[in-house]
Short mmCIF file of C-alpha atoms in Angstrom, two decimals:
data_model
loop_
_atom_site.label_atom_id
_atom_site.label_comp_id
_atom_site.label_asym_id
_atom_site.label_seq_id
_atom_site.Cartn_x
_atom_site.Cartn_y
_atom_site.Cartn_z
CA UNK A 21 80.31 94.90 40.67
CA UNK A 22 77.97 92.92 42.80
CA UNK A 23 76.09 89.42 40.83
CA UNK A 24 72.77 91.22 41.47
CA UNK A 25 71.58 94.99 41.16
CA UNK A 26 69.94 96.91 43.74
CA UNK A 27 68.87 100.76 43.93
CA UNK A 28 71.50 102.42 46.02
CA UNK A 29 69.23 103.82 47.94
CA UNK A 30 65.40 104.31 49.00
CA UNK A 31 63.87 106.66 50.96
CA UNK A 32 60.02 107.51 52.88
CA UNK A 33 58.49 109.04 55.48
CA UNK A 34 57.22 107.74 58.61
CA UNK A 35 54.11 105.47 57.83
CA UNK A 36 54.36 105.01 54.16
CA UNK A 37 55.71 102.18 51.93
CA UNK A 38 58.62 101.61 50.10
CA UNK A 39 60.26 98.56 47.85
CA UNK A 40 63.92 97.72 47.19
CA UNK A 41 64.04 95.62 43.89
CA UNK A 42 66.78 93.20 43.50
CA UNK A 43 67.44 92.27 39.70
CA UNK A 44 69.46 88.94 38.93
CA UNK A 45 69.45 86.75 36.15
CA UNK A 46 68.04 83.37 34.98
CA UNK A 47 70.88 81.44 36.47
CA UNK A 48 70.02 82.73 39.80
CA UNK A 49 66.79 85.13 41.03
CA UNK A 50 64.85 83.31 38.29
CA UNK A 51 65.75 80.09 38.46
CA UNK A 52 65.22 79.60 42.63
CA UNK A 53 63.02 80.33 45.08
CA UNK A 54 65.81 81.00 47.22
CA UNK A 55 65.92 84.41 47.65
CA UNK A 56 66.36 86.11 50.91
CA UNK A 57 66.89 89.61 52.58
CA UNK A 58 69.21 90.86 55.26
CA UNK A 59 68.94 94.37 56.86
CA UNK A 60 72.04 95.97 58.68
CA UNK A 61 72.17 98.86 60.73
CA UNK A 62 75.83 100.90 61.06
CA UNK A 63 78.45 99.00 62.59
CA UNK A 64 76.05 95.67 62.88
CA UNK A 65 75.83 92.20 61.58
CA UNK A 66 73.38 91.97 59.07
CA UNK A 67 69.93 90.29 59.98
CA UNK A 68 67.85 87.71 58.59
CA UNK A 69 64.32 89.25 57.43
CA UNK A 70 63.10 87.52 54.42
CA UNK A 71 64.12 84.23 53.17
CA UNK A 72 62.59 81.87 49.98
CA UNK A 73 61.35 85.14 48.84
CA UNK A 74 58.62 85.55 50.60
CA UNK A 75 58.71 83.91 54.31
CA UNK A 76 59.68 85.81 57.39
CA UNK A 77 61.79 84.46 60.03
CA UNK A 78 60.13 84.59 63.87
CA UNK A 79 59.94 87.79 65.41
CA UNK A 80 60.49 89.57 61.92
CA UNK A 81 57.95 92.22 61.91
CA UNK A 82 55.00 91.38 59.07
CA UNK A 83 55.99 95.44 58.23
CA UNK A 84 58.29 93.36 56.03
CA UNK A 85 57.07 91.51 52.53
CA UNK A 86 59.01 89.93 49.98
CA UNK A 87 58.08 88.90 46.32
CA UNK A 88 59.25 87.87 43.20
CA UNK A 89 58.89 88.34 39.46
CA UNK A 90 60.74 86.91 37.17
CA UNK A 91 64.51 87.69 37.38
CA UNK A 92 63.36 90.32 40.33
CA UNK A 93 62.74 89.75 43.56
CA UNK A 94 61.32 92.81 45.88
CA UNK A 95 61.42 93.60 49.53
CA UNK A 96 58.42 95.55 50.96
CA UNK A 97 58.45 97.56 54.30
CA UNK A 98 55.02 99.12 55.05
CA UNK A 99 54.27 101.19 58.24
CA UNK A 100 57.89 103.14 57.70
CA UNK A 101 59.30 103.42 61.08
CA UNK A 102 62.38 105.47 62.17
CA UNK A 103 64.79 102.41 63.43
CA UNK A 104 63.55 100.65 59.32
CA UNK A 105 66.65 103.39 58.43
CA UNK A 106 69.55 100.96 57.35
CA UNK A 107 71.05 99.38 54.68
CA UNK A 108 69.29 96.45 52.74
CA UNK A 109 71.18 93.46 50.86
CA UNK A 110 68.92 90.77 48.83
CA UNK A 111 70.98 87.40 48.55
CA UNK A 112 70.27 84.48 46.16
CA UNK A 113 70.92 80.94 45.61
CA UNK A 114 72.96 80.68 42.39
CA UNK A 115 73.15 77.36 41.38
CA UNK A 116 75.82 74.34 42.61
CA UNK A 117 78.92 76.06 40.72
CA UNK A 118 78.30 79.60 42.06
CA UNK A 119 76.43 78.65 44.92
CA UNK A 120 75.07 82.51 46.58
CA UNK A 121 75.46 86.21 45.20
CA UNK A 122 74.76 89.52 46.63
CA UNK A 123 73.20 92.49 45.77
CA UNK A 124 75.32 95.68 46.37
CA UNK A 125 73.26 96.83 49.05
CA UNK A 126 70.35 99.38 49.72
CA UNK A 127 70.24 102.46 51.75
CA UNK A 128 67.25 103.25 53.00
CA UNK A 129 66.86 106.64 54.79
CA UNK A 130 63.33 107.25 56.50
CA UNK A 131 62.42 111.29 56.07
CA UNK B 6 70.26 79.65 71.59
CA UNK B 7 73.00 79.28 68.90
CA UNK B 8 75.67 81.75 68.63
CA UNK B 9 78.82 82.48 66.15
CA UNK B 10 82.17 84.36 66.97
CA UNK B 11 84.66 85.01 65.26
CA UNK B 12 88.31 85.09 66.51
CA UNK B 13 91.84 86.01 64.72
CA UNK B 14 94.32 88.50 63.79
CA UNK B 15 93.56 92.29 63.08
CA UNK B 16 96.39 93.28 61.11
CA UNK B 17 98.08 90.97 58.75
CA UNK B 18 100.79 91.76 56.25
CA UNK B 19 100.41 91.80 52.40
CA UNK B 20 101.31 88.30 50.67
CA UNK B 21 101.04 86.63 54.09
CA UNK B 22 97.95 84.33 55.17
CA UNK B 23 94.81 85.32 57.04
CA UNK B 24 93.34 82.67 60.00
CA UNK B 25 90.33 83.35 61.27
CA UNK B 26 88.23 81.05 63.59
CA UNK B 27 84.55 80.94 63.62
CA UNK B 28 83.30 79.23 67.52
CA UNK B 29 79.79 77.87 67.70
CA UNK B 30 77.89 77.84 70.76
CA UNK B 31 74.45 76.70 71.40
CA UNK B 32 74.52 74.01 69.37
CA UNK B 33 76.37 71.49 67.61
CA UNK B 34 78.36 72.51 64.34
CA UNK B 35 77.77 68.68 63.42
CA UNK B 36 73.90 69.08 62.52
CA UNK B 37 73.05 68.01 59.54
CA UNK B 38 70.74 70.77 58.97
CA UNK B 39 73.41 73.45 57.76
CA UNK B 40 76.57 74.68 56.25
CA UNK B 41 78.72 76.85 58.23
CA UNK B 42 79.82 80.19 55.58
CA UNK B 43 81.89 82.61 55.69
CA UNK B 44 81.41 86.18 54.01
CA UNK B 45 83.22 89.33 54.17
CA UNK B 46 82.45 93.08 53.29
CA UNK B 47 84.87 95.62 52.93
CA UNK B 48 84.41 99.09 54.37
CA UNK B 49 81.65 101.21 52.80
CA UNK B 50 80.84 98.28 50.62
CA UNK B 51 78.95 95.06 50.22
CA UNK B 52 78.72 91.39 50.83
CA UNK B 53 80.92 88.71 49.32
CA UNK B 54 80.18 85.74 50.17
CA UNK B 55 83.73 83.54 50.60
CA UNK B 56 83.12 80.25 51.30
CA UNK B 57 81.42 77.21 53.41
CA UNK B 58 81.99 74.25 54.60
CA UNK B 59 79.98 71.15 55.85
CA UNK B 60 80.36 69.05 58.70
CA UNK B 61 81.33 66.16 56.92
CA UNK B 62 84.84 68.73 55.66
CA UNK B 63 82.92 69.13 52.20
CA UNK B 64 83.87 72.85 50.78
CA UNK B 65 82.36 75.17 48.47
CA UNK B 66 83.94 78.46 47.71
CA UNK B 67 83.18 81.21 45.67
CA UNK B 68 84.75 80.80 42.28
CA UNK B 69 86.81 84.36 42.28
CA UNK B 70 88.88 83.29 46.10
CA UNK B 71 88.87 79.42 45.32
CA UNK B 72 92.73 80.08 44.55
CA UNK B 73 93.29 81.63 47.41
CA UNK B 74 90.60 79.81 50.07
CA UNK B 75 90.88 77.09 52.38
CA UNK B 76 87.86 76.47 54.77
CA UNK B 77 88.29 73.47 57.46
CA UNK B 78 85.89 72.42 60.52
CA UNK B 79 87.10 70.97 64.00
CA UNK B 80 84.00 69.29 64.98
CA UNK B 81 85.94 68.45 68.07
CA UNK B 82 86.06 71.97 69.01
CA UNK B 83 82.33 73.10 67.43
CA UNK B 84 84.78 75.66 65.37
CA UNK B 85 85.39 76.07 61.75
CA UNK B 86 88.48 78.17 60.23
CA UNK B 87 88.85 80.59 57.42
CA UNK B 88 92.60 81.01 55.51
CA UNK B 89 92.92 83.11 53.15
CA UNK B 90 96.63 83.16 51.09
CA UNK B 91 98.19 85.70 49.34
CA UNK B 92 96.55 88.26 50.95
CA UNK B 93 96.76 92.24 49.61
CA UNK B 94 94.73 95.88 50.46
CA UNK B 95 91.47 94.21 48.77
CA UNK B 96 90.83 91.43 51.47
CA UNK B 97 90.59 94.27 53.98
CA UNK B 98 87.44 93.84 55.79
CA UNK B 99 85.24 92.65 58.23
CA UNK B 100 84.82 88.86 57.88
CA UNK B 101 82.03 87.09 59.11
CA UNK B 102 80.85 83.74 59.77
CA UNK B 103 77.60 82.60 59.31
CA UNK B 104 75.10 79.39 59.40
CA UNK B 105 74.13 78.42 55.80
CA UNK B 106 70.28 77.09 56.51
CA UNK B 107 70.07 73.54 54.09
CA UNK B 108 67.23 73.76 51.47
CA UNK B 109 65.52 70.12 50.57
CA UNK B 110 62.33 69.81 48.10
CA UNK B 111 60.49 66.72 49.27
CA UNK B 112 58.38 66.72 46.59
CA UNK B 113 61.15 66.80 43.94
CA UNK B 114 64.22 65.69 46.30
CA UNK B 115 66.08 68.96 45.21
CA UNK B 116 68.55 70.37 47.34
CA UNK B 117 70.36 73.78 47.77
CA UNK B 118 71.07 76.16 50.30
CA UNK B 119 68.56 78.90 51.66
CA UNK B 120 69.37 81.85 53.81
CA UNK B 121 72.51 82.75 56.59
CA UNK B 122 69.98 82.26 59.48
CA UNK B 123 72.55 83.55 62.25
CA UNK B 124 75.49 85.46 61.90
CA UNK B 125 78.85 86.49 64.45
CA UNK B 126 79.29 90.00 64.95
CA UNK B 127 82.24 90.28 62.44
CA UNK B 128 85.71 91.13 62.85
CA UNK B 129 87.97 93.72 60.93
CA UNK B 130 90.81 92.37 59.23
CA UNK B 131 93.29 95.29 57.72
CA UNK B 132 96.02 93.95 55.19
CA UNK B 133 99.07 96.38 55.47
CA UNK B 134 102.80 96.17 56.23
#
């Protein structure tokens, strides 16, 4: 069971929106704006597209948004496109002890 | 630009140790701008993060391996090294290593770790006899 929960999976068509929410806790999503997302694609390392909630590494398409509420962060992909199709992980700081959890993953399937 | 690899056994038997070797190259493992992780995911599954280490040789680990998890650099080298003892079917899976971006407030002089900026391409590890 992974620290925090994600949907197991998301879907859309080509050209709309969808979110992946990532719920933690107060010891961790709430507590730091340290959250960050990572997209892999079968057989792949995951990539960096989202980190301190909301900031997008260069050459990370600004298709991608992240937010936060609360114990819930969110990851935003607008514009659906065809090679968005892969799975979705939100990470987050967790405190010196802990240090970083996972979410169990997304799977995102565009229609 | 900087890269990770990750080098080591594919098959290792049950109760026995896992080595793995994470090589840098780009840029220097010393900087004083990261931590150098480890994290692993088993087939079908997803993310655990193991482990890190700093270039100084200070270790974190993730409190459910920290029996079982040693993590040491060779600045010499630009490599850092993952063991893993005591090893059964469950630490089947692809490891990867991966730089651990360093997270500083200047307004409050907080520190913590951000995101896993760059990663290797993984390798599989299978546990069996």
């Amino acid at each position: 069971q992974s620290a925090l929960t994600q949907p197991a999976s998301v879907s859309g068509s080509p050209g709309q929106s969808i979110t992946i929410s990532c719920t933690g806790t107060s010891s961790d999503v709430g507590s730091y704006n340290l959250v960050s997302w990572y997209q892999q694609h079968p057989g792949k390392a995951p990539k960096l597209m989202i980190y301190e909630v909301s900031k997008r590494p260069s050459g990370v398409s600004n298709r991608f948004s992240g937010s936060k509420s609360g114990n819930t962060a969110s990851l935003t992909i607008s514009g659906l496109q065809a090679e968005d199709e892969a799975d979705y992980y939100c990470c987050s700081y967790a405190g010196s002890s802990t240090l970083k959890v996972f979410g169990g993953g997304t799977k995102l399937t565009v229609l | 630009q900087v890269q990770l690899q990750e080098s080591g056994p594919g098959l290792v038997k049950p109760s026995q140790t896992l080595s793995l070797t994470c090589t840098v190259s780009g840029g220097s493992i010393s900087s004083g701008s990261y931590y150098w992780s480890w994290i692993r995911q088993p087939a079908g599954k997803g993310l655990e993060w193991i482990g890190r280490i700093y270039t100084s040789g200070s270790t974190n680990y993730n409190p459910s391996l920290k029996s079982r998890v040693t993590i040491s650099v060779d600045t010499s080298k630009n490599q850092f090294s993952l063991k893993l003892s005591s090893v059964t079917a469950a630490d089947t899976a692809v490891y990867y290593c991966a730089r651990d971006v360093k997270y500083y407030d200047i307004l409050t002089g907080w520190g913590g770790t951000d995101a896993f900026d760059i990663w290797g391409q993984g390798t599989m590890v299978t546990v069996s006899s």
